[in-house]
Coordinates of C-alpha atoms in Angstrom, one line a residue:
M1 CA 23.7 -8.8 -11.8
S2 CA 22.6 -5.2 -11.4
D3 CA 24.8 -2.6 -9.9
R4 CA 21.8 -0.5 -9.1
R5 CA 21.1 0.7 -5.5
A6 CA 17.6 1.5 -4.2
L7 CA 16.2 3.0 -1.1
I8 CA 12.7 2.2 0.2
T9 CA 11.1 4.3 2.8
G10 CA 8.5 2.3 4.6
I11 CA 10.5 -0.9 3.9
T12 CA 8.9 -2.6 7.0
G13 CA 5.3 -2.3 5.6
Q14 CA 3.5 -4.5 3.2
D15 CA 4.5 -2.9 0.0
G16 CA 8.0 -2.2 1.2
S17 CA 8.7 -5.7 2.1
Y18 CA 7.5 -7.1 -1.3
L19 CA 9.2 -4.4 -3.2
A20 CA 12.6 -5.3 -1.4
E21 CA 12.1 -9.0 -2.3
L22 CA 11.6 -7.9 -6.0
L23 CA 14.5 -5.6 -6.2
L24 CA 16.8 -8.4 -4.6
E25 CA 15.7 -10.7 -7.2
K26 CA 16.5 -8.1 -9.8
G27 CA 20.0 -7.9 -8.3
Y28 CA 19.6 -4.4 -6.7
A29 CA 21.6 -3.5 -3.4
V30 CA 18.4 -2.6 -1.2
H31 CA 18.5 0.0 1.5
G32 CA 15.5 0.7 3.8
M33 CA 14.4 3.6 6.0
V34 CA 13.3 2.8 9.5
R35 CA 12.2 5.1 12.3
R36 CA 13.8 4.9 15.7
S37 CA 11.3 3.2 18.0
S38 CA 11.4 1.4 21.3
T39 CA 9.6 -1.4 19.8
E40 CA 11.0 -3.1 16.6
T41 CA 8.5 -3.8 13.9
N42 CA 10.6 -5.6 11.4
E43 CA 8.4 -8.7 11.2
R44 CA 7.8 -8.4 7.4
I45 CA 11.4 -8.2 6.5
Q46 CA 12.9 -10.5 9.1
H47 CA 13.7 -13.1 6.4
L48 CA 15.8 -10.4 4.5
E49 CA 18.0 -9.9 7.3
G50 CA 21.7 -9.8 6.1
R51 CA 20.6 -9.0 2.4
I52 CA 19.2 -5.4 2.9
E53 CA 20.8 -2.3 4.8
L54 CA 18.6 -0.4 7.1
H55 CA 19.0 3.2 8.0
Q56 CA 17.5 5.2 10.8
A57 CA 15.7 8.4 9.5
D58 CA 12.4 10.2 9.9
L59 CA 10.1 12.0 7.4
L60 CA 9.6 14.7 10.1
D61 CA 13.4 15.4 10.0
Q62 CA 14.9 16.9 6.9
G63 CA 18.5 16.4 8.1
S64 CA 18.2 12.5 8.8
L65 CA 16.9 12.1 5.2
M66 CA 19.8 13.9 3.6
N67 CA 22.2 11.9 5.8
M68 CA 20.5 8.8 4.7
L69 CA 20.9 9.5 1.0
R70 CA 24.5 10.3 1.4
E71 CA 25.0 7.1 3.1
S72 CA 23.1 4.7 0.7
R73 CA 23.7 6.7 -2.6
P74 CA 20.6 5.2 -4.3
H75 CA 19.8 5.4 -8.0
E76 CA 16.2 5.1 -7.1
V77 CA 14.1 6.0 -4.1
Y78 CA 10.6 4.6 -3.5
N79 CA 8.8 6.8 -1.0
L80 CA 6.2 4.4 0.5
A81 CA 6.3 5.5 4.2
A82 CA 3.3 7.3 5.5
Q83 CA 0.5 7.3 8.2
S84 CA -1.6 5.0 5.9
F85 CA -4.6 3.8 7.9
V86 CA -7.6 6.1 7.0
P87 CA -9.6 5.9 10.3
T88 CA -6.4 7.0 12.2
S89 CA -6.2 10.1 10.0
W90 CA -9.4 11.4 11.6
S91 CA -8.0 11.0 15.1
Q92 CA -4.5 12.3 14.0
P93 CA -5.1 14.6 11.2
S94 CA -2.2 17.1 11.8
L95 CA 0.3 14.0 12.3
T96 CA -1.0 12.5 9.2
G97 CA -0.5 15.7 7.2
E98 CA 3.0 15.9 8.5
F99 CA 4.0 12.3 7.5
T100 CA 1.7 11.7 4.5
G101 CA 1.8 15.3 3.1
L102 CA 4.9 17.3 4.2
G103 CA 7.1 14.2 4.5
V104 CA 7.0 13.8 0.7
T105 CA 8.2 17.5 0.3
R106 CA 11.0 16.7 2.7
M107 CA 12.0 13.6 0.9
L108 CA 11.9 15.3 -2.5
E109 CA 14.0 18.2 -1.2
A110 CA 16.5 15.8 0.2
V111 CA 16.8 14.2 -3.2
R112 CA 17.1 17.5 -5.0
L113 CA 19.7 18.8 -2.6
I114 CA 22.0 15.5 -2.4
D115 CA 21.5 14.0 -6.1
P116 CA 18.8 15.2 -8.4
E117 CA 19.5 12.5 -10.9
I118 CA 17.8 10.0 -8.4
R119 CA 14.6 8.6 -9.9
F120 CA 11.8 9.1 -7.3
Y121 CA 8.5 7.1 -6.8
Q122 CA 5.7 8.5 -4.7
A123 CA 2.9 6.2 -3.4
S124 CA -0.3 7.9 -4.3
S125 CA -3.7 6.5 -3.5
S126 CA -7.1 5.9 -4.9
E127 CA -8.4 7.5 -1.8
M128 CA -7.5 10.9 -3.4
Y129 CA -10.5 10.5 -5.6
G130 CA -12.7 10.0 -2.7
K131 CA -16.3 11.3 -3.7
V132 CA -15.5 10.3 -7.3
R133 CA -16.3 12.7 -10.1
E134 CA -16.3 9.9 -12.8
T135 CA -16.2 6.2 -12.9
P136 CA -14.0 4.5 -13.6
Q137 CA -11.1 6.7 -12.4
N138 CA -8.0 7.4 -14.6
E139 CA -5.0 9.7 -14.5
A140 CA -7.2 12.6 -15.4
T141 CA -10.0 12.1 -13.0
P142 CA -10.3 15.2 -10.7
F143 CA -9.6 14.5 -6.9
Y144 CA -12.2 15.0 -4.2
P145 CA -10.6 13.5 -1.0
R146 CA -13.0 12.5 1.8
S147 CA -10.5 12.0 4.7
P148 CA -7.4 13.7 6.2
Y149 CA -5.4 10.8 4.7
G150 CA -6.8 11.4 1.4
V151 CA -6.1 15.1 1.5
A152 CA -2.4 14.5 2.6
K153 CA -2.0 12.1 -0.3
V154 CA -3.3 14.8 -2.7
Y155 CA -0.7 17.3 -1.4
G156 CA 1.9 14.5 -1.7
H157 CA 0.9 13.9 -5.3
H158 CA 1.0 17.3 -6.5
I159 CA 4.1 18.2 -4.8
T160 CA 5.8 15.3 -6.7
V161 CA 4.4 16.9 -9.9
N162 CA 5.6 20.4 -8.9
Y163 CA 9.2 19.2 -8.2
R164 CA 9.2 17.2 -11.6
E165 CA 8.2 20.3 -13.6
S166 CA 10.2 22.8 -11.6
F167 CA 13.5 21.0 -11.3
E168 CA 13.1 18.4 -14.2
M169 CA 13.5 15.6 -11.7
F170 CA 12.4 12.1 -12.6
A171 CA 9.6 12.0 -10.1
V172 CA 6.5 10.0 -10.6
S173 CA 3.5 8.8 -8.7
G174 CA 1.6 5.6 -8.8
I175 CA -2.0 6.1 -8.0
L176 CA -2.4 2.6 -6.6
F177 CA -5.9 1.3 -5.8
N178 CA -6.4 -1.2 -2.8
H179 CA -3.9 -3.8 -2.7
E180 CA -3.9 -6.6 -0.2
S181 CA -1.9 -9.7 1.0
P182 CA -1.2 -11.8 4.1
R183 CA 1.2 -9.1 5.0
R184 CA -1.5 -6.4 5.3
G185 CA -1.9 -4.7 8.6
R186 CA -4.3 -6.2 11.0
E187 CA -6.2 -2.8 11.3
F188 CA -7.2 -2.9 7.6
V189 CA -10.6 -4.4 6.7
T190 CA -9.5 -7.2 4.4
R191 CA -7.0 -8.6 6.9
K192 CA -9.4 -8.1 9.8
I193 CA -11.8 -10.3 7.8
S194 CA -9.3 -13.0 6.9
E195 CA -7.8 -13.1 10.3
T196 CA -11.2 -13.3 12.1
V197 CA -12.6 -15.9 9.8
A198 CA -9.6 -18.0 10.6
K199 CA -10.1 -17.4 14.2
I200 CA -13.8 -18.5 14.0
K201 CA -12.9 -21.5 12.0
L202 CA -10.2 -22.5 14.7
G203 CA -12.7 -21.7 17.7
L204 CA -10.6 -18.7 18.8
A205 CA -13.4 -16.1 18.0
D206 CA -17.3 -16.0 17.5
Q207 CA -18.0 -12.8 16.1
L208 CA -16.8 -10.5 13.2
L209 CA -17.6 -6.9 13.6
L210 CA -17.4 -4.5 10.7
G211 CA -18.4 -1.1 9.5
N212 CA -19.8 -0.4 6.0
L213 CA -20.3 -3.7 4.0
D214 CA -21.7 -1.9 1.0
A215 CA -18.6 0.3 -0.2
R216 CA -17.1 -1.0 -3.2
R217 CA -13.3 -1.1 -3.8
D218 CA -10.9 -2.2 -6.6
W219 CA -8.9 -4.9 -4.7
G220 CA -5.6 -6.4 -6.1
Y221 CA -2.7 -8.5 -4.9
A222 CA 0.1 -6.5 -3.4
P223 CA 3.2 -8.5 -4.9
E224 CA 2.0 -7.6 -8.4
Y225 CA 1.5 -3.9 -7.6
V226 CA 5.3 -3.5 -6.5
E227 CA 6.1 -4.7 -9.9
A228 CA 4.3 -1.7 -11.4
M229 CA 6.1 0.6 -9.2
W230 CA 9.5 -0.6 -10.5
R231 CA 8.4 -0.5 -14.1
M232 CA 7.6 3.3 -13.6
L233 CA 11.1 4.2 -12.7
Q234 CA 12.4 2.2 -15.7
Q235 CA 10.6 4.2 -18.2
D236 CA 12.3 6.8 -20.5
A237 CA 10.1 9.6 -19.1
P238 CA 8.4 10.3 -15.7
V239 CA 4.7 9.7 -16.2
D240 CA 2.1 9.0 -13.5
Y241 CA 0.0 5.8 -13.7
V242 CA -3.3 4.4 -12.2
I243 CA -2.8 0.9 -10.9
G244 CA -5.8 -1.4 -10.3
T245 CA -7.7 -4.2 -11.5
G246 CA -10.6 -2.6 -13.2
E247 CA -13.1 -4.6 -11.0
T248 CA -15.0 -3.6 -8.1
H249 CA -16.1 -5.6 -5.0
S250 CA -17.6 -4.9 -1.5
P251 CA -16.6 -5.9 1.8
Q252 CA -19.8 -8.0 2.0
E253 CA -18.5 -10.0 -1.0
F254 CA -15.1 -10.4 0.6
V255 CA -16.8 -11.7 3.8
E256 CA -18.9 -14.2 1.8
I257 CA -16.1 -15.7 0.0
A258 CA -13.9 -15.8 3.1
F259 CA -16.5 -17.7 5.2
A260 CA -17.5 -19.9 2.3
H261 CA -13.9 -20.9 1.8
V262 CA -13.7 -22.3 5.4
G263 CA -17.2 -23.9 5.1
L264 CA -19.2 -21.4 7.3
E265 CA -22.1 -19.1 6.8
A266 CA -21.1 -15.4 7.0
A267 CA -24.5 -14.5 8.3
D268 CA -24.0 -16.7 11.6
F269 CA -21.0 -14.5 12.6
V270 CA -21.0 -11.0 11.0
A271 CA -22.5 -7.7 12.6
V272 CA -22.3 -4.1 11.8
D273 CA -20.7 -1.9 14.6
P274 CA -21.4 1.9 14.0
R275 CA -17.8 2.5 15.6
F276 CA -16.3 1.4 12.4
L277 CA -18.2 3.7 10.1
R278 CA -16.2 6.6 8.6
P279 CA -17.4 10.3 9.2
A280 CA -17.4 10.7 5.4
E281 CA -17.5 7.6 3.5
V282 CA -16.0 6.8 0.1
D283 CA -18.6 4.8 -1.7
L284 CA -17.0 3.5 -4.9
L285 CA -13.5 3.4 -6.2
L286 CA -12.8 1.7 -9.6
A287 CA -9.5 1.9 -11.5
D288 CA -9.2 2.3 -15.3
P289 CA -5.6 0.9 -15.6
T290 CA -5.5 1.2 -19.5
K291 CA -2.5 3.5 -19.7
A292 CA -0.5 1.1 -17.3
R293 CA -1.5 -1.8 -19.5
E294 CA -0.5 -0.1 -22.7
Q295 CA 2.7 1.7 -21.7
L296 CA 4.0 -0.3 -18.9
G297 CA 2.8 -3.8 -20.0
W298 CA 1.3 -4.3 -16.4
T299 CA -1.9 -6.0 -15.7
A300 CA -3.3 -7.4 -12.6
S301 CA -3.4 -11.3 -12.7
T302 CA -4.8 -12.6 -9.4
S303 CA -8.6 -12.7 -9.1
F304 CA -10.5 -11.2 -6.2
E305 CA -11.5 -14.8 -5.3
E306 CA -7.9 -15.9 -5.3
L307 CA -6.9 -13.0 -3.2
V308 CA -9.4 -13.8 -0.5
R309 CA -8.3 -17.4 -0.3
I310 CA -4.7 -16.6 -0.1
M311 CA -5.2 -14.4 2.7
V312 CA -7.5 -16.7 4.7
D313 CA -5.3 -19.8 4.3
A314 CA -2.3 -17.7 5.4
D315 CA -4.1 -16.6 8.6
L316 CA -5.4 -20.2 9.1
D317 CA -2.0 -21.5 8.8
A318 CA -0.3 -18.9 11.0
L319 CA -3.0 -19.1 13.7
A320 CA -3.0 -23.1 13.7
K321 CA 0.6 -23.0 14.4
A322 CA 0.5 -20.4 17.0
S323 CA -2.4 -22.0 18.9
G324 CA -1.6 -25.6 18.3
R325 CA -5.0 -26.3 16.7
E326 CA -5.7 -28.0 13.3
P327 CA -7.4 -25.8 10.9
G328 CA -8.9 -28.9 9.2
A329 CA -10.0 -29.1 5.5
A330 CA -11.6 -25.9 3.9
G331 CA -15.2 -26.6 3.6
T332 CA -15.7 -28.4 6.8
R333 CA -16.7 -27.0 10.2

């Protein structure tokens, strides 16, 4: 058993919950940061109750972060907390900058002041590449963000590099391309598709409204990506890595696979709604994960088709139980 302690900000999110499970399996004592809220949002980590310790703190409040570090005394910090939904960053750009950009600085500064020996992981994003300058994108590809979220992530990425080089801290960024799972938030397009397809199959909905169906993304399976995060903090030297599958797919492909999986025709149910189009679109994101494969020994193993089926089946099961309806065998209407 390990005597290592880890702190995860954003532990209630998709990645945070999977990372907590992984670290527990590896024998870590796992601590998580949660914000004070009138509504508890711990659905993804309810099954870990009693096995993890939660601390109330906020990326907007430096003092609370320092207190949390004093209480948890982690060897590793995984900074996953952020305002992470791109469309929201357009309606709340300043708040996105506070959480997703300056919040990283506050967390790094807290680590520097409390224990600079802590190993620090920053969740960077493929959205930093935005209007891509080359394809595929690797660790040296220039950034050209196309949303307030992407801009804030670029700040968080560079401030992590700055603290690493200025204070000799073990601080790294994982530039993760899109990664999905049944725990993905319902506001994200992949989960919106999988859940609505399940609802249509069960007779609980009759239409799926989407934005740009032609944008192309590098989509992987979230439980595999948290393994890459952990591996980055086990290296001898702090190095940034691109994490992705090296394949690109469109929402249209996601839709067609999802509907086919339940025996329906996508064209009968899908419509484009201009409300869901971005002010500035990111047309193509494609990872070059060569460095991660060669230095971390990490590769994605779940195919795009498997990912879609996993998400649709999970939503079918959950909705069937909640509604008392039988999903029926995949491939029948």
